[in-house]
Amino acid sequence: MDKYIVKGGKKLFGEVEISGAKNAAVAIIPAALMVNGVCRIENLPQISDTDKLLEILSLMGAQVRLVNKTTVDVDCTNVYLSDEIFELTKAIRASYYLIGSMLGRFGEARTTMPGGCNFGVRPIDQHIKGMKALGATMNIGNGLICASARDGRLKGNRVYLDKVSVGATINIMIAAVLAKGQTVIENAAREPHIVDLANFLNSMGADVRGAGTTTIKVRGVEALHGGTYALIPDQIEAGTYMAAVAAAGGEVRVTNVIPKHLDCISAKLVEMGVEIEEGDDYVTVKRDAVLRHTNVKTLPYPGFPTDMQPQISTVLCLAEGTSIVTEGVWDNRFKYINELRKMGAEIHVDGKVAVIEGVSGLTGAPVAACDLRAGAAMVIAGLCAEGTTTIEDVEYIERGYQDIVGKLRKLGADIVAVTEPNDPADKTATASAG
Ligand code: EPZ
């Protein structure tokens, strides 16, 4: 029942610190299931997806202890399969990584089909192909996935991915770590969080090589041991604040980032007339000139990330001239454009291509977050629009952005989170600064 109310027109100034990478965290927490001992995970983002994954591990017998807000100790010494996790696994996408980690740990897996943001069909055939190649029998029906390894342990093999898939690359990598012999993943995805997962696994005793290239080799080991690992910063959260400054204007230092991971986003913003200065672990983003149009095509890393497509499209609404945005990863990731149109955006969508005619400004309106990144795009639109924007369904946003309201308020934005009581007879709303 939460919503955000944004009063637009304020430029953003100051410093924003980026949290740990969501898509690394949601891979590393399931991978911790395979570790015999205590895994200390640092720089963990405080978001609902990671909370749910930690709860899943607890339901499987793991000892989960929050050391501080961004550090957690996970001890999976005494874990077991449990059907109690099903309500949670069907609510999040990353629960599919439990297939790989359960098979690795127990030689069998029991979970549900994953949930997550809905942008059309989201097949997992490449995950299944990978598990089968490693010797698993897969039974899928009635929303459940049951898998078991022949002879109780997976066996390394060569897996060629027919499509570059982040999720399948990660899942197969996780499953292969405790398999017998060597696994080679070809046509692997190369996203920064794939390298992060490999580094996590290696620091716990695994033997993973080549992560970050299209060929990953995993030599199976007998067991993983505990250790401490700090997650990389979130590339997409950083890109979202960069886009917010580009849209609203102002000057912001985005800290705790790896600038190299932001190259593809910075390059596009510079083409649009945004000034970007890179430091060792920060980027400063400044925009006071008129925005120029450009074209964007989303692609697997190191291409422009699909998870930044709604945010950059929103910025392009304010750029002079016509911009073309092509979605190269997902079939149906333009649903949010109807919401932007309510704010005065002029966008024509044809299949995977959006043609954006720049307008002189957006106007506030009641809109909804259709999914996580679409929700972030609505926040950006609200920040630069004239008047008030009310954003419904913000639980999508909170799946992936730690304290977005608090961070934006620190930069001078006029945004509040409002919780409305479920009872329609009770009209009192309680506002919080987030
Ligand atoms: C991950 O999803 C991210 N999610 C997504 O981020 C992100 O959009 C996506 O990678 C692409 O970068 C998580 O990490 C939890 P894929 P994933 O497998 O792994 C096709 C966000 O906003 N495909 O790389 O599910 C698929 O249809 C979220 O943070 C198959 O055909 O994506 C798509 O066209 C949303 N068969 C393409 O590959 C498969 O078995 C890439 O999907 C798997 C995928």
Short mmCIF file of C-alpha atoms and ligand atoms in Angstrom, two decimals:
data_model
loop_
_atom_site.label_atom_id
_atom_site.label_comp_id
_atom_site.label_asym_id
_atom_site.label_seq_id
_atom_site.Cartn_x
_atom_site.Cartn_y
_atom_site.Cartn_z
CA MET A 1 0.00 0.00 0.00
CA ASP A 2 3.04 2.29 -0.20
CA LYS A 3 3.42 5.07 -2.71
CA TYR A 4 5.87 7.84 -3.39
CA ILE A 5 4.90 11.47 -3.85
CA VAL A 6 7.41 13.48 -5.84
CA LYS A 7 7.26 17.24 -6.35
CA GLY A 8 9.40 17.86 -9.40
CA GLY A 9 11.60 20.67 -10.54
CA LYS A 10 14.39 20.58 -7.96
CA LYS A 11 17.96 20.13 -9.18
CA LEU A 12 20.03 17.50 -7.38
CA PHE A 13 23.25 18.38 -5.54
CA GLY A 14 25.61 16.58 -3.15
CA GLU A 15 26.86 13.04 -2.77
CA VAL A 16 25.12 9.68 -2.95
CA GLU A 17 26.68 6.41 -1.82
CA ILE A 18 25.90 3.32 -3.87
CA SER A 19 24.98 0.08 -2.10
CA GLY A 20 26.18 -3.45 -2.86
CA ALA A 21 25.04 -4.97 -6.14
CA LYS A 22 21.59 -6.52 -5.98
CA ASN A 23 22.18 -9.00 -8.77
CA ALA A 24 25.46 -10.13 -7.18
CA ALA A 25 23.79 -10.50 -3.78
CA VAL A 26 20.90 -12.56 -5.13
CA ALA A 27 23.39 -15.02 -6.67
CA ILE A 28 25.84 -15.13 -3.77
CA ILE A 29 23.24 -15.78 -1.04
CA PRO A 30 21.94 -18.97 -2.74
CA ALA A 31 25.55 -19.97 -3.48
CA ALA A 32 26.30 -19.73 0.27
CA LEU A 33 24.08 -22.80 0.68
CA MET A 34 26.98 -24.90 -0.59
CA VAL A 35 29.48 -23.63 1.96
CA ASN A 36 30.32 -25.72 5.02
CA GLY A 37 31.04 -23.03 7.55
CA VAL A 38 30.32 -19.37 8.13
CA CYS A 39 30.18 -17.04 5.11
CA ARG A 40 30.43 -13.41 6.07
CA ILE A 41 28.90 -11.31 3.29
CA GLU A 42 29.72 -7.59 3.42
CA ASN A 43 28.32 -4.62 1.48
CA LEU A 44 24.95 -6.40 1.29
CA PRO A 45 22.19 -4.12 -0.04
CA GLN A 46 19.20 -3.70 2.30
CA ILE A 47 16.46 -4.60 -0.15
CA SER A 48 13.49 -6.94 -0.03
CA ASP A 49 14.93 -9.49 -2.51
CA THR A 50 17.96 -10.17 -0.31
CA ASP A 51 15.76 -10.30 2.83
CA LYS A 52 13.64 -12.99 1.16
CA LEU A 53 16.65 -15.06 0.10
CA LEU A 54 18.10 -14.95 3.60
CA GLU A 55 14.71 -16.04 4.96
CA ILE A 56 14.71 -18.94 2.49
CA LEU A 57 18.11 -20.09 3.78
CA SER A 58 16.83 -19.82 7.38
CA LEU A 59 13.86 -22.01 6.50
CA MET A 60 16.37 -24.56 5.22
CA GLY A 61 18.17 -24.67 8.56
CA ALA A 62 20.87 -22.03 7.98
CA GLN A 63 21.92 -19.78 10.86
CA VAL A 64 21.59 -16.24 9.58
CA ARG A 65 22.89 -13.42 11.77
CA LEU A 66 22.96 -9.73 10.86
CA VAL A 67 26.30 -8.34 12.05
CA ASN A 68 25.36 -4.82 11.07
CA LYS A 69 23.06 -3.22 8.48
CA THR A 70 25.17 -4.34 5.52
CA THR A 71 26.98 -7.42 6.84
CA VAL A 72 25.49 -10.83 7.41
CA ASP A 73 26.90 -14.14 8.65
CA VAL A 74 25.36 -17.18 7.00
CA ASP A 75 26.19 -20.61 8.39
CA CYS A 76 24.90 -23.43 6.20
CA THR A 77 26.59 -26.27 8.09
CA ASN A 78 23.30 -27.99 8.96
CA VAL A 79 20.98 -27.33 6.05
CA TYR A 80 18.23 -29.51 4.57
CA LEU A 81 15.60 -29.39 1.82
CA SER A 82 12.32 -27.84 2.94
CA ASP A 83 9.01 -27.29 1.19
CA GLU A 84 8.36 -24.34 3.51
CA ILE A 85 10.37 -22.15 1.16
CA PHE A 86 7.89 -22.40 -1.72
CA GLU A 87 5.84 -19.28 -0.85
CA LEU A 88 9.02 -17.22 -0.95
CA THR A 89 10.72 -18.88 -3.93
CA LYS A 90 7.77 -18.18 -6.20
CA ALA A 91 7.92 -14.48 -5.30
CA ILE A 92 11.44 -13.78 -6.57
CA ARG A 93 13.36 -14.39 -9.74
CA ALA A 94 16.70 -15.28 -8.23
CA SER A 95 15.25 -18.30 -6.42
CA TYR A 96 16.21 -20.22 -9.58
CA TYR A 97 19.81 -20.17 -8.34
CA LEU A 98 18.70 -22.58 -5.62
CA ILE A 99 18.41 -25.26 -8.32
CA GLY A 100 22.17 -25.11 -8.87
CA SER A 101 23.11 -24.74 -5.22
CA MET A 102 20.73 -27.45 -3.93
CA LEU A 103 21.96 -29.87 -6.60
CA GLY A 104 25.53 -29.02 -5.64
CA ARG A 105 24.92 -29.36 -1.91
CA PHE A 106 22.38 -32.21 -1.68
CA GLY A 107 22.52 -33.89 -5.09
CA GLU A 108 18.82 -33.00 -5.35
CA ALA A 109 16.71 -29.86 -5.56
CA ARG A 110 13.11 -28.95 -4.71
CA THR A 111 11.85 -25.46 -5.44
CA THR A 112 9.19 -23.60 -7.43
CA MET A 113 9.33 -21.86 -10.77
CA PRO A 114 10.74 -18.37 -10.10
CA GLY A 115 8.72 -15.14 -9.91
CA GLY A 116 10.12 -11.64 -10.46
CA CYS A 117 9.54 -8.70 -12.77
CA ASN A 118 7.21 -9.42 -15.62
CA PHE A 119 8.47 -8.32 -19.00
CA GLY A 120 7.08 -11.06 -21.20
CA VAL A 121 8.12 -14.67 -21.36
CA ARG A 122 11.17 -15.42 -19.20
CA PRO A 123 12.25 -18.93 -20.15
CA ILE A 124 14.71 -20.99 -18.09
CA ASP A 125 15.45 -23.58 -20.76
CA GLN A 126 19.18 -22.78 -20.72
CA HIS A 127 19.34 -23.35 -16.96
CA ILE A 128 17.65 -26.72 -17.45
CA LYS A 129 19.91 -27.62 -20.36
CA GLY A 130 22.92 -26.86 -18.15
CA MET A 131 21.71 -28.95 -15.21
CA LYS A 132 20.92 -31.86 -17.54
CA ALA A 133 24.38 -31.61 -19.10
CA LEU A 134 25.82 -31.99 -15.59
CA GLY A 135 23.82 -35.17 -15.14
CA ALA A 136 20.66 -33.97 -13.38
CA THR A 137 17.22 -35.38 -14.03
CA MET A 138 14.75 -32.49 -14.14
CA ASN A 139 11.03 -32.84 -13.41
CA ILE A 140 8.97 -29.71 -13.86
CA GLY A 141 5.21 -29.56 -13.36
CA ASN A 142 2.51 -27.72 -11.41
CA GLY A 143 4.90 -24.86 -10.81
CA LEU A 144 7.43 -27.09 -9.04
CA ILE A 145 10.97 -28.02 -10.05
CA CYS A 146 12.34 -31.30 -8.70
CA ALA A 147 15.81 -32.35 -9.77
CA SER A 148 18.26 -35.04 -8.80
CA ALA A 149 21.82 -35.84 -9.73
CA ARG A 150 22.63 -39.30 -11.02
CA ASP A 151 24.61 -41.16 -8.30
CA GLY A 152 23.96 -38.24 -5.92
CA ARG A 153 26.61 -35.91 -7.40
CA LEU A 154 26.72 -33.77 -10.54
CA LYS A 155 29.41 -34.50 -13.10
CA GLY A 156 31.32 -31.80 -15.01
CA ASN A 157 30.63 -31.36 -18.72
CA ARG A 158 30.82 -28.85 -21.56
CA VAL A 159 27.77 -26.57 -21.83
CA TYR A 160 27.24 -24.25 -24.78
CA LEU A 161 24.57 -21.62 -24.07
CA ASP A 162 22.32 -21.02 -27.07
CA LYS A 163 21.58 -17.54 -25.76
CA VAL A 164 23.80 -15.30 -23.64
CA SER A 165 22.02 -15.64 -20.30
CA VAL A 166 23.18 -14.10 -17.04
CA GLY A 167 21.00 -16.42 -14.97
CA ALA A 168 21.97 -19.63 -16.77
CA THR A 169 25.69 -18.75 -16.62
CA ILE A 170 25.42 -18.16 -12.87
CA ASN A 171 23.30 -21.23 -12.17
CA ILE A 172 25.58 -23.60 -14.07
CA MET A 173 28.65 -22.05 -12.47
CA ILE A 174 27.15 -22.61 -8.99
CA ALA A 175 26.12 -26.19 -9.78
CA ALA A 176 29.54 -27.04 -11.23
CA VAL A 177 31.55 -25.95 -8.20
CA LEU A 178 30.97 -29.18 -6.25
CA ALA A 179 30.54 -31.43 -9.31
CA LYS A 180 32.98 -34.19 -10.12
CA GLY A 181 35.46 -33.04 -12.79
CA GLN A 182 35.57 -29.99 -15.03
CA THR A 183 32.71 -27.95 -16.48
CA VAL A 184 33.21 -25.55 -19.37
CA ILE A 185 30.51 -22.92 -20.01
CA GLU A 186 30.71 -21.48 -23.49
CA ASN A 187 28.96 -18.34 -24.78
CA ALA A 188 28.80 -17.29 -21.13
CA ALA A 189 27.49 -13.90 -20.00
CA ARG A 190 30.14 -11.43 -18.81
CA GLU A 191 28.30 -9.09 -16.41
CA PRO A 192 30.30 -7.70 -13.45
CA HIS A 193 28.24 -9.73 -10.98
CA ILE A 194 29.29 -12.95 -12.75
CA VAL A 195 32.89 -12.07 -11.96
CA ASP A 196 31.82 -11.17 -8.42
CA LEU A 197 30.17 -14.56 -7.91
CA ALA A 198 33.29 -16.32 -9.24
CA ASN A 199 35.46 -14.32 -6.82
CA PHE A 200 33.12 -15.21 -3.95
CA LEU A 201 33.19 -18.91 -4.83
CA ASN A 202 36.97 -18.93 -5.26
CA SER A 203 37.45 -17.21 -1.90
CA MET A 204 35.46 -20.10 -0.35
CA GLY A 205 37.71 -22.71 -1.99
CA ALA A 206 36.21 -23.18 -5.47
CA ASP A 207 38.22 -23.29 -8.70
CA VAL A 208 36.48 -21.02 -11.24
CA ARG A 209 38.46 -19.45 -14.07
CA GLY A 210 37.58 -17.18 -16.97
CA ALA A 211 34.60 -15.35 -15.43
CA GLY A 212 34.21 -12.07 -17.32
CA THR A 213 35.03 -13.80 -20.62
CA THR A 214 32.76 -15.92 -22.82
CA THR A 215 34.36 -19.19 -21.62
CA ILE A 216 34.22 -20.11 -17.95
CA LYS A 217 35.98 -23.20 -16.62
CA VAL A 218 34.99 -24.69 -13.28
CA ARG A 219 37.01 -27.52 -11.76
CA GLY A 220 34.84 -29.27 -9.19
CA VAL A 221 36.16 -29.42 -5.62
CA GLU A 222 35.14 -31.70 -2.72
CA ALA A 223 33.88 -28.96 -0.37
CA LEU A 224 33.75 -25.21 0.18
CA HIS A 225 34.90 -23.55 3.39
CA GLY A 226 33.75 -20.38 5.16
CA GLY A 227 35.25 -16.94 4.60
CA THR A 228 34.53 -13.24 4.24
CA TYR A 229 33.50 -11.55 1.03
CA ALA A 230 32.49 -7.97 0.14
CA LEU A 231 30.08 -7.48 -2.77
CA ILE A 232 30.83 -5.09 -5.63
CA PRO A 233 28.81 -1.86 -5.85
CA ASP A 234 25.59 -1.87 -7.85
CA GLN A 235 26.18 -0.79 -11.45
CA ILE A 236 22.48 -0.19 -12.10
CA GLU A 237 21.78 1.73 -8.90
CA ALA A 238 24.71 4.01 -9.78
CA GLY A 239 23.44 4.40 -13.34
CA THR A 240 19.99 5.26 -12.03
CA TYR A 241 21.31 8.17 -9.93
CA MET A 242 23.41 9.31 -12.90
CA ALA A 243 20.27 9.33 -15.04
CA ALA A 244 18.35 11.18 -12.31
CA VAL A 245 20.93 14.00 -12.34
CA ALA A 246 20.86 14.07 -16.15
CA ALA A 247 17.08 14.50 -16.06
CA ALA A 248 16.68 16.86 -13.11
CA GLY A 249 19.92 18.83 -13.58
CA GLY A 250 22.47 19.66 -10.89
CA GLU A 251 25.79 18.13 -9.85
CA VAL A 252 26.20 14.94 -7.82
CA ARG A 253 29.14 12.80 -6.81
CA VAL A 254 28.15 9.14 -7.02
CA THR A 255 30.44 7.30 -4.62
CA ASN A 256 31.39 3.65 -3.89
CA VAL A 257 31.31 2.69 -7.57
CA ILE A 258 33.62 0.92 -10.01
CA PRO A 259 33.74 3.54 -12.82
CA LYS A 260 34.77 0.91 -15.39
CA HIS A 261 31.40 -0.85 -14.87
CA LEU A 262 29.67 2.44 -15.70
CA ASP A 263 31.52 3.10 -19.00
CA CYS A 264 28.59 2.07 -21.19
CA ILE A 265 26.20 4.36 -19.25
CA SER A 266 28.63 7.28 -18.98
CA ALA A 267 29.32 7.15 -22.74
CA LYS A 268 25.64 7.63 -23.58
CA LEU A 269 25.13 10.40 -21.04
CA VAL A 270 28.18 12.25 -22.43
CA GLU A 271 26.72 11.96 -25.94
CA MET A 272 23.63 13.66 -24.53
CA GLY A 273 25.63 16.59 -23.19
CA VAL A 274 26.04 15.47 -19.56
CA GLU A 275 29.45 16.15 -17.99
CA ILE A 276 31.04 13.17 -16.25
CA GLU A 277 34.28 13.12 -14.31
CA GLU A 278 35.72 9.81 -13.14
CA GLY A 279 37.68 9.23 -9.94
CA ASP A 280 39.05 5.98 -8.51
CA ASP A 281 35.79 4.97 -6.87
CA TYR A 282 33.38 7.72 -7.79
CA VAL A 283 31.91 9.57 -10.76
CA THR A 284 30.74 13.17 -10.69
CA VAL A 285 27.75 13.88 -12.89
CA LYS A 286 26.84 17.42 -13.89
CA ARG A 287 24.10 18.66 -16.17
CA ASP A 288 23.18 22.25 -16.84
CA ALA A 289 23.05 22.35 -20.65
CA VAL A 290 20.20 21.29 -22.94
CA LEU A 291 20.13 17.51 -23.49
CA ARG A 292 20.92 16.18 -26.98
CA HIS A 293 19.14 13.21 -28.57
CA THR A 294 20.93 9.90 -29.09
CA ASN A 295 20.22 6.27 -29.92
CA VAL A 296 20.56 3.40 -27.47
CA LYS A 297 20.52 -0.35 -27.99
CA THR A 298 20.57 -2.65 -24.99
CA LEU A 299 22.88 -5.65 -25.15
CA PRO A 300 24.56 -8.11 -22.79
CA TYR A 301 27.60 -6.66 -20.95
CA PRO A 302 29.72 -4.76 -21.95
CA GLY A 303 26.84 -3.34 -24.01
CA PHE A 304 24.32 -0.85 -22.63
CA PRO A 305 22.39 -2.67 -19.85
CA THR A 306 18.75 -3.52 -20.35
CA ASP A 307 18.26 -2.72 -16.65
CA MET A 308 19.03 0.94 -17.49
CA GLN A 309 16.71 1.11 -20.51
CA PRO A 310 13.64 2.62 -18.77
CA GLN A 311 15.77 5.19 -16.94
CA ILE A 312 17.71 6.36 -20.03
CA SER A 313 14.50 6.46 -22.10
CA THR A 314 13.02 8.78 -19.49
CA VAL A 315 16.01 11.12 -19.76
CA LEU A 316 15.71 11.03 -23.56
CA CYS A 317 12.12 12.30 -23.29
CA LEU A 318 13.69 15.64 -22.34
CA ALA A 319 16.37 15.67 -25.05
CA GLU A 320 16.06 17.87 -28.13
CA GLY A 321 15.12 15.90 -31.25
CA THR A 322 14.30 12.26 -31.92
CA SER A 323 15.99 9.37 -30.13
CA ILE A 324 15.64 5.68 -30.90
CA VAL A 325 15.86 3.08 -28.14
CA THR A 326 16.11 -0.58 -29.14
CA GLU A 327 15.61 -3.29 -26.52
CA GLY A 328 18.01 -6.08 -27.43
CA VAL A 329 17.51 -8.40 -24.45
CA TRP A 330 13.84 -8.68 -23.43
CA ASP A 331 10.77 -9.00 -25.68
CA ASN A 332 8.41 -6.77 -23.75
CA ARG A 333 10.18 -4.15 -21.68
CA PHE A 334 8.32 -1.04 -22.83
CA LYS A 335 5.15 -1.39 -20.74
CA TYR A 336 6.12 1.58 -18.58
CA ILE A 337 5.93 3.89 -21.59
CA ASN A 338 2.15 4.18 -21.14
CA GLU A 339 2.89 5.67 -17.72
CA LEU A 340 5.40 8.15 -19.18
CA ARG A 341 2.81 9.19 -21.76
CA LYS A 342 0.50 10.20 -18.88
CA MET A 343 3.22 12.71 -17.97
CA GLY A 344 3.39 14.19 -21.46
CA ALA A 345 6.09 12.03 -23.05
CA GLU A 346 5.85 11.52 -26.80
CA ILE A 347 6.94 7.96 -27.55
CA HIS A 348 5.95 5.57 -30.30
CA VAL A 349 6.67 1.89 -29.70
CA ASP A 350 6.94 -0.70 -32.45
CA GLY A 351 7.96 -4.10 -31.11
CA LYS A 352 11.39 -3.78 -29.55
CA VAL A 353 11.95 -0.20 -30.78
CA ALA A 354 10.83 3.01 -29.08
CA VAL A 355 10.98 6.29 -30.99
CA ILE A 356 11.15 9.16 -28.52
CA GLU A 357 10.34 12.72 -29.60
CA GLY A 358 11.88 15.07 -27.07
CA VAL A 359 9.45 17.41 -25.27
CA SER A 360 10.22 20.62 -23.43
CA GLY A 361 9.14 19.14 -20.11
CA LEU A 362 7.06 16.47 -18.37
CA THR A 363 4.12 17.17 -16.08
CA GLY A 364 3.31 15.37 -12.84
CA ALA A 365 0.60 12.69 -12.90
CA PRO A 366 -0.54 9.61 -10.97
CA VAL A 367 1.49 6.68 -12.35
CA ALA A 368 2.45 3.15 -11.32
CA ALA A 369 5.73 1.22 -11.14
CA CYS A 370 5.20 -1.70 -13.57
CA ASP A 371 8.43 -3.36 -12.43
CA LEU A 372 11.66 -2.54 -10.62
CA ARG A 373 13.47 -0.48 -13.27
CA ALA A 374 10.25 0.92 -14.69
CA GLY A 375 9.56 2.16 -11.17
CA ALA A 376 12.97 3.83 -11.03
CA ALA A 377 12.12 5.50 -14.34
CA MET A 378 8.90 6.89 -12.80
CA VAL A 379 10.92 8.36 -9.93
CA ILE A 380 13.26 10.04 -12.43
CA ALA A 381 10.31 11.35 -14.43
CA GLY A 382 8.73 12.70 -11.24
CA LEU A 383 11.94 14.48 -10.23
CA CYS A 384 12.08 16.51 -13.42
CA ALA A 385 8.34 16.97 -14.04
CA GLU A 386 6.43 20.12 -13.27
CA GLY A 387 4.03 19.54 -10.39
CA THR A 388 3.30 16.42 -8.35
CA THR A 389 3.75 12.80 -9.40
CA THR A 390 2.26 10.00 -7.33
CA ILE A 391 3.86 6.60 -7.90
CA GLU A 392 1.90 3.48 -6.89
CA ASP A 393 3.21 -0.10 -6.50
CA VAL A 394 6.56 1.04 -5.15
CA GLU A 395 7.21 -2.37 -3.59
CA TYR A 396 8.71 -3.21 -6.99
CA ILE A 397 11.24 -0.40 -6.53
CA GLU A 398 12.08 -1.52 -3.00
CA ARG A 399 13.03 -4.96 -4.30
CA GLY A 400 16.18 -3.46 -5.75
CA TYR A 401 16.91 0.05 -4.45
CA GLN A 402 18.07 0.55 -0.90
CA ASP A 403 16.44 3.63 0.64
CA ILE A 404 15.88 5.43 -2.66
CA VAL A 405 13.69 8.02 -0.97
CA GLY A 406 16.26 8.84 1.73
CA LYS A 407 19.13 8.99 -0.77
CA LEU A 408 17.24 11.34 -3.11
CA ARG A 409 16.08 13.57 -0.25
CA LYS A 410 19.73 13.97 0.77
CA LEU A 411 20.36 15.30 -2.75
CA GLY A 412 17.62 17.88 -2.33
CA ALA A 413 14.73 16.07 -4.02
CA ASP A 414 11.19 16.60 -2.75
CA ILE A 415 10.06 12.98 -2.45
CA VAL A 416 8.24 11.18 0.38
CA ALA A 417 7.10 7.62 0.92
CA VAL A 418 3.52 7.38 2.09
CA THR A 419 1.93 4.34 3.66
CA GLU A 420 -1.80 4.11 3.31
CA PRO A 421 -3.63 1.86 5.74
CA ASN A 422 -5.37 -1.12 4.15
CA ASP A 423 -8.71 -0.11 5.62
CA PRO A 424 -10.39 2.14 3.01
CA ALA A 425 -12.52 3.71 5.77
CA ASP A 426 -9.37 5.07 7.40
CA LYS A 427 -8.17 7.94 5.25
CA THR A 428 -5.21 9.01 7.42
CA ALA A 429 -1.94 8.52 5.65
CA THR A 430 1.35 8.32 7.51
CA ALA A 431 4.24 9.91 5.69
CA SER A 432 7.83 8.95 6.24
CA ALA A 433 10.99 10.42 4.78
CA GLY A 434 12.13 6.86 3.93
C1 EPZ B 1 19.17 -11.12 -15.09
O1 EPZ B 1 17.97 -11.79 -15.41
C2 EPZ B 1 18.80 -10.01 -14.16
N1 EPZ B 1 18.14 -10.58 -12.99
C3 EPZ B 1 17.86 -9.03 -14.85
O2 EPZ B 1 17.75 -7.92 -13.99
C4 EPZ B 1 18.49 -8.53 -16.16
O3 EPZ B 1 17.53 -7.78 -16.88
C5 EPZ B 1 18.94 -9.71 -17.02
O4 EPZ B 1 19.80 -10.59 -16.26
C6 EPZ B 1 19.73 -9.28 -18.26
O5 EPZ B 1 20.85 -8.52 -17.88
C7 EPZ B 1 18.85 -11.09 -11.99
O6 EPZ B 1 20.06 -11.09 -11.99
C8 EPZ B 1 18.09 -11.66 -10.85
P1 EPZ B 1 18.99 -13.57 -18.76
P2 EPZ B 1 18.02 -13.20 -16.11
O7 EPZ B 1 18.92 -15.02 -18.48
O8 EPZ B 1 19.24 -13.91 -15.66
C9 EPZ B 1 16.70 -15.25 -22.63
C10 EPZ B 1 16.69 -6.27 -12.75
O9 EPZ B 1 15.98 -5.31 -13.14
N2 EPZ B 1 16.79 -16.54 -21.94
O10 EPZ B 1 20.31 -12.94 -18.98
O11 EPZ B 1 16.72 -13.85 -15.88
C11 EPZ B 1 15.73 -14.31 -21.95
O12 EPZ B 1 14.41 -14.50 -22.39
C12 EPZ B 1 16.50 -7.63 -13.35
O13 EPZ B 1 17.54 -6.18 -11.87
C13 EPZ B 1 16.42 -17.68 -22.61
O14 EPZ B 1 15.99 -17.65 -23.76
O15 EPZ B 1 18.19 -12.78 -17.63
C14 EPZ B 1 16.31 -12.95 -22.34
O16 EPZ B 1 15.84 -12.61 -23.61
C15 EPZ B 1 15.31 -7.72 -14.21
N3 EPZ B 1 16.51 -18.88 -21.94
C16 EPZ B 1 17.81 -13.19 -22.43
O17 EPZ B 1 17.97 -14.62 -22.54
C17 EPZ B 1 16.97 -18.96 -20.67
O18 EPZ B 1 17.04 -20.07 -20.13
C18 EPZ B 1 18.63 -12.74 -21.23
O19 EPZ B 1 18.07 -13.28 -20.03
C19 EPZ B 1 17.37 -17.79 -20.01
C20 EPZ B 1 17.26 -16.59 -20.67
#
